[in-house]
Short mmCIF file of C-alpha atoms in Angstrom, two decimals:
data_model
loop_
_atom_site.label_atom_id
_atom_site.label_comp_id
_atom_site.label_asym_id
_atom_site.label_seq_id
_atom_site.Cartn_x
_atom_site.Cartn_y
_atom_site.Cartn_z
CA ASP A 1 6.67 64.23 -55.93
CA THR A 2 10.38 64.34 -55.26
CA GLY A 3 11.49 65.55 -58.67
CA VAL A 4 13.92 63.77 -60.95
CA SER A 5 16.18 61.47 -58.98
CA GLN A 6 19.58 60.23 -60.13
CA ASN A 7 21.79 57.58 -58.53
CA PRO A 8 24.55 57.38 -57.67
CA ARG A 9 25.41 61.03 -57.28
CA HIS A 10 29.09 60.35 -57.62
CA LYS A 11 30.94 57.34 -58.96
CA ILE A 12 34.70 56.84 -58.97
CA THR A 13 35.93 53.92 -61.02
CA LYS A 14 39.06 52.55 -62.58
CA ARG A 15 39.55 52.62 -66.32
CA GLY A 16 38.08 49.57 -67.97
CA GLN A 17 35.32 49.01 -65.44
CA ASN A 18 31.63 49.19 -66.26
CA VAL A 19 29.35 51.71 -64.57
CA THR A 20 25.59 52.14 -64.54
CA PHE A 21 23.59 55.23 -63.66
CA ARG A 22 19.90 55.31 -62.90
CA CYS A 23 17.37 58.06 -63.46
CA ASP A 24 13.89 58.11 -61.95
CA PRO A 25 11.85 60.78 -63.71
CA ILE A 26 8.86 62.60 -62.32
CA SER A 27 5.87 60.29 -62.51
CA GLU A 28 3.66 60.81 -65.56
CA HIS A 29 6.57 62.35 -67.50
CA ASN A 30 6.73 60.43 -70.74
CA ARG A 31 9.92 61.96 -72.10
CA LEU A 32 13.34 61.32 -70.61
CA TYR A 33 16.68 62.74 -71.71
CA TRP A 34 20.29 61.96 -70.90
CA TYR A 35 22.95 64.65 -71.25
CA ARG A 36 26.67 64.78 -70.52
CA GLN A 37 28.45 67.84 -69.20
CA THR A 38 32.18 68.35 -68.89
CA LEU A 39 33.79 71.10 -66.88
CA GLY A 40 33.18 74.56 -68.26
CA GLN A 41 30.90 73.33 -71.03
CA GLY A 42 27.17 73.28 -71.53
CA PRO A 43 25.38 69.94 -71.46
CA GLU A 44 25.54 67.77 -74.59
CA PHE A 45 22.66 65.62 -75.71
CA LEU A 46 23.20 61.86 -75.44
CA THR A 47 19.85 60.17 -75.93
CA TYR A 48 16.10 60.60 -75.60
CA PHE A 49 13.20 58.31 -74.74
CA GLN A 50 9.52 58.76 -75.26
CA ASN A 51 7.94 56.21 -72.95
CA GLU A 52 10.02 53.07 -73.46
CA ALA A 53 11.12 53.89 -76.99
CA GLN A 54 14.60 55.28 -77.54
CA LEU A 55 13.88 57.82 -80.27
CA GLU A 56 17.24 59.45 -80.75
CA LYS A 57 20.83 58.72 -79.94
CA SER A 58 23.72 61.14 -80.34
CA ARG A 59 26.82 60.32 -82.34
CA LEU A 60 28.61 61.07 -79.04
CA LEU A 61 27.26 57.79 -77.75
CA SER A 62 29.80 55.19 -78.75
CA ASP A 63 28.99 51.49 -78.69
CA ARG A 64 30.30 51.41 -75.12
CA PHE A 65 27.26 53.40 -74.05
CA SER A 66 23.80 51.94 -73.79
CA ALA A 67 20.61 53.31 -72.33
CA GLU A 68 17.34 51.62 -71.54
CA ARG A 69 13.93 52.56 -70.26
CA PRO A 70 12.26 49.17 -70.15
CA LYS A 71 8.89 50.05 -68.66
CA GLY A 72 8.71 53.67 -69.64
CA SER A 73 9.50 54.80 -66.12
CA PHE A 74 13.08 54.77 -64.80
CA SER A 75 16.04 54.67 -67.15
CA THR A 76 19.57 53.35 -66.90
CA LEU A 77 22.70 54.53 -68.68
CA GLU A 78 25.51 52.00 -68.80
CA ILE A 79 29.07 52.72 -69.82
CA GLN A 80 31.22 49.69 -70.53
CA ARG A 81 35.01 49.63 -70.43
CA THR A 82 35.19 53.16 -69.10
CA GLU A 83 37.89 55.52 -70.34
CA GLN A 84 39.27 58.63 -68.68
CA GLY A 85 37.50 60.74 -71.30
CA ASP A 86 34.18 59.48 -69.97
CA SER A 87 34.71 61.51 -66.80
CA ALA A 88 31.84 63.99 -66.75
CA MET A 89 28.55 64.86 -65.12
CA TYR A 90 25.71 62.75 -66.52
CA LEU A 91 22.43 64.62 -66.33
CA CYS A 92 18.93 63.27 -66.70
CA ALA A 93 15.87 65.37 -67.44
CA SER A 94 12.21 64.52 -67.87
CA SER A 95 9.37 66.32 -69.54
CA PRO A 96 5.60 65.91 -69.24
CA PRO A 97 3.32 65.21 -72.19
CA ASN A 98 2.28 68.19 -74.32
CA THR A 99 4.82 70.64 -72.94
CA GLY A 100 8.52 71.04 -73.53
CA GLU A 101 9.28 72.06 -69.98
CA LEU A 102 12.32 70.29 -68.61
CA PHE A 103 12.94 69.05 -65.11
CA PHE A 104 16.53 68.09 -64.35
CA GLY A 105 18.01 65.72 -61.83
CA GLU A 106 21.04 66.62 -59.72
CA GLY A 107 23.30 64.63 -62.00
CA SER A 108 25.68 61.73 -61.55
CA ARG A 109 29.33 62.67 -61.57
CA LEU A 110 31.65 60.05 -63.02
CA THR A 111 35.38 60.08 -62.33
CA VAL A 112 37.45 57.53 -64.22
CA LEU A 113 40.93 57.06 -62.80
CA LYS B 1 30.55 78.58 -85.06
CA ASN B 2 28.37 77.18 -82.29
CA GLU B 3 24.66 76.97 -82.99
CA VAL B 4 23.96 78.67 -79.65
CA GLU B 5 26.15 81.53 -78.50
CA GLN B 6 25.93 83.20 -75.12
CA SER B 7 27.49 86.43 -73.96
CA PRO B 8 29.17 87.32 -71.81
CA GLN B 9 30.91 84.12 -70.74
CA ASN B 10 31.64 85.58 -67.32
CA LEU B 11 29.96 88.40 -65.50
CA THR B 12 30.58 90.00 -62.14
CA ALA B 13 28.24 92.48 -60.54
CA GLN B 14 27.62 94.35 -57.33
CA GLU B 15 24.51 93.54 -55.39
CA GLY B 16 21.60 95.58 -56.73
CA GLU B 17 22.84 95.91 -60.28
CA PHE B 18 20.70 95.16 -63.31
CA ILE B 19 22.10 92.24 -65.26
CA THR B 20 21.60 91.15 -68.86
CA ILE B 21 22.72 87.88 -70.39
CA ASN B 22 22.35 87.37 -74.13
CA CYS B 23 21.73 84.31 -76.28
CA SER B 24 21.91 84.12 -80.06
CA TYR B 25 21.14 81.04 -82.09
CA SER B 26 21.38 80.04 -85.70
CA VAL B 27 18.86 77.20 -86.03
CA GLY B 28 15.11 77.09 -86.32
CA ILE B 29 13.51 76.53 -82.95
CA SER B 30 10.15 75.84 -81.39
CA ALA B 31 11.16 77.08 -77.94
CA LEU B 32 14.05 78.49 -75.94
CA HIS B 33 14.91 77.60 -72.37
CA TRP B 34 16.79 79.59 -69.79
CA LEU B 35 18.32 77.37 -67.13
CA GLN B 36 20.18 78.06 -63.91
CA GLN B 37 22.95 75.76 -62.73
CA HIS B 38 24.43 76.04 -59.26
CA PRO B 39 27.78 74.56 -58.20
CA GLY B 40 27.35 70.82 -57.76
CA GLY B 41 25.45 70.37 -60.97
CA GLY B 42 21.74 70.84 -60.25
CA ILE B 43 19.91 72.55 -63.12
CA VAL B 44 16.69 74.46 -62.65
CA SER B 45 14.49 75.57 -65.49
CA LEU B 46 13.79 79.29 -65.24
CA PHE B 47 11.83 79.96 -68.39
CA MET B 48 10.62 78.27 -71.51
CA LEU B 49 9.47 80.73 -74.15
CA SER B 50 8.63 80.75 -77.81
CA SER B 51 7.70 84.40 -78.24
CA GLY B 52 7.55 87.71 -76.44
CA LYS B 53 8.44 88.08 -72.82
CA LYS B 54 8.02 86.27 -69.51
CA LYS B 55 8.57 87.54 -65.99
CA HIS B 56 9.06 85.65 -62.76
CA GLY B 57 9.96 87.68 -59.72
CA ARG B 58 13.17 89.58 -60.48
CA LEU B 59 13.82 87.60 -63.65
CA ILE B 60 12.66 88.63 -67.10
CA ALA B 61 13.23 86.71 -70.32
CA THR B 62 12.60 88.02 -73.80
CA ILE B 63 12.89 86.47 -77.21
CA ASN B 64 12.97 87.90 -80.73
CA ILE B 65 12.29 85.06 -83.12
CA GLN B 66 13.07 87.10 -86.25
CA GLU B 67 16.46 88.13 -84.91
CA LYS B 68 17.10 84.72 -83.29
CA HIS B 69 18.03 86.36 -80.04
CA SER B 70 16.97 86.09 -76.42
CA SER B 71 17.93 87.95 -73.29
CA LEU B 72 17.70 87.11 -69.62
CA HIS B 73 17.51 90.06 -67.26
CA ILE B 74 17.94 90.06 -63.50
CA THR B 75 16.77 93.13 -61.66
CA ALA B 76 18.14 94.11 -58.24
CA SER B 77 20.72 91.32 -58.35
CA HIS B 78 21.62 89.47 -55.17
CA PRO B 79 24.56 87.24 -54.21
CA ARG B 80 22.22 84.23 -54.25
CA ASP B 81 21.78 84.83 -57.99
CA SER B 82 25.40 83.71 -58.45
CA ALA B 83 25.25 80.69 -60.74
CA VAL B 84 25.78 79.62 -64.33
CA TYR B 85 22.93 80.63 -66.62
CA ILE B 86 22.45 78.44 -69.67
CA CYS B 87 20.44 79.11 -72.79
CA ALA B 88 19.12 76.05 -74.63
CA VAL B 89 17.16 76.00 -77.86
CA GLN B 90 14.63 73.37 -78.83
CA GLY B 91 14.78 72.46 -82.48
CA ASP B 92 14.99 68.87 -83.68
CA LYS B 93 16.92 68.39 -80.48
CA LEU B 94 17.85 70.51 -77.49
CA ILE B 95 21.09 72.43 -78.04
CA PHE B 96 22.77 74.10 -75.10
CA GLY B 97 24.94 77.17 -74.93
CA THR B 98 28.12 77.00 -72.87
CA GLY B 99 26.65 79.16 -70.15
CA THR B 100 27.32 82.51 -68.51
CA ARG B 101 28.96 82.42 -65.10
CA LEU B 102 27.51 85.16 -62.93
CA GLN B 103 28.99 86.28 -59.64
CA VAL B 104 27.18 88.88 -57.60
CA PHE B 105 29.15 90.43 -54.77
CA PRO B 106 27.62 92.07 -51.69
#
């Protein structure tokens, strides 16, 4: 078990481009969370999956953001038409059934130029 | 007012000192997490607690549900404890504090 894996670790893109981040949770973890963290701030909730179902989505997530977890395993977070304000660390966490314990990935840092 | 407040925001200490970081929250919760974040972004879960006290090595976490307050204590602090410590409360959703940046000097 290699823990929660996120790719890429760092993405630099020009404004207006689309980016996609991937999160591979720990196997058997049915819950998966995406958070966003800007410098000096705590993480902010973006969205949450239980198996393949997206159960909650933050108001922070504009229509340029979409997340999927098609088979209940890995998840992708896509940002379309990136803006400079999207620059942040995007964190993924997973949680096993019946406990609330969280396991975080290393994060994917997005820089929009 | 933030739903989760941490204090202090920044903390410096000499190696060996006893350290306390506080977390107050204003929402109903089912659990509270203490997390450690090192430079570069990786977050490690230290504790998840819903009542009482937990201890792991030099770290102790306590929670008072009635007072909506939790503390994280580090005994015999060491430079490798330098990190950001984040309190997060689990209610309808997970709400994070802004973190406490700890620097321990030798």
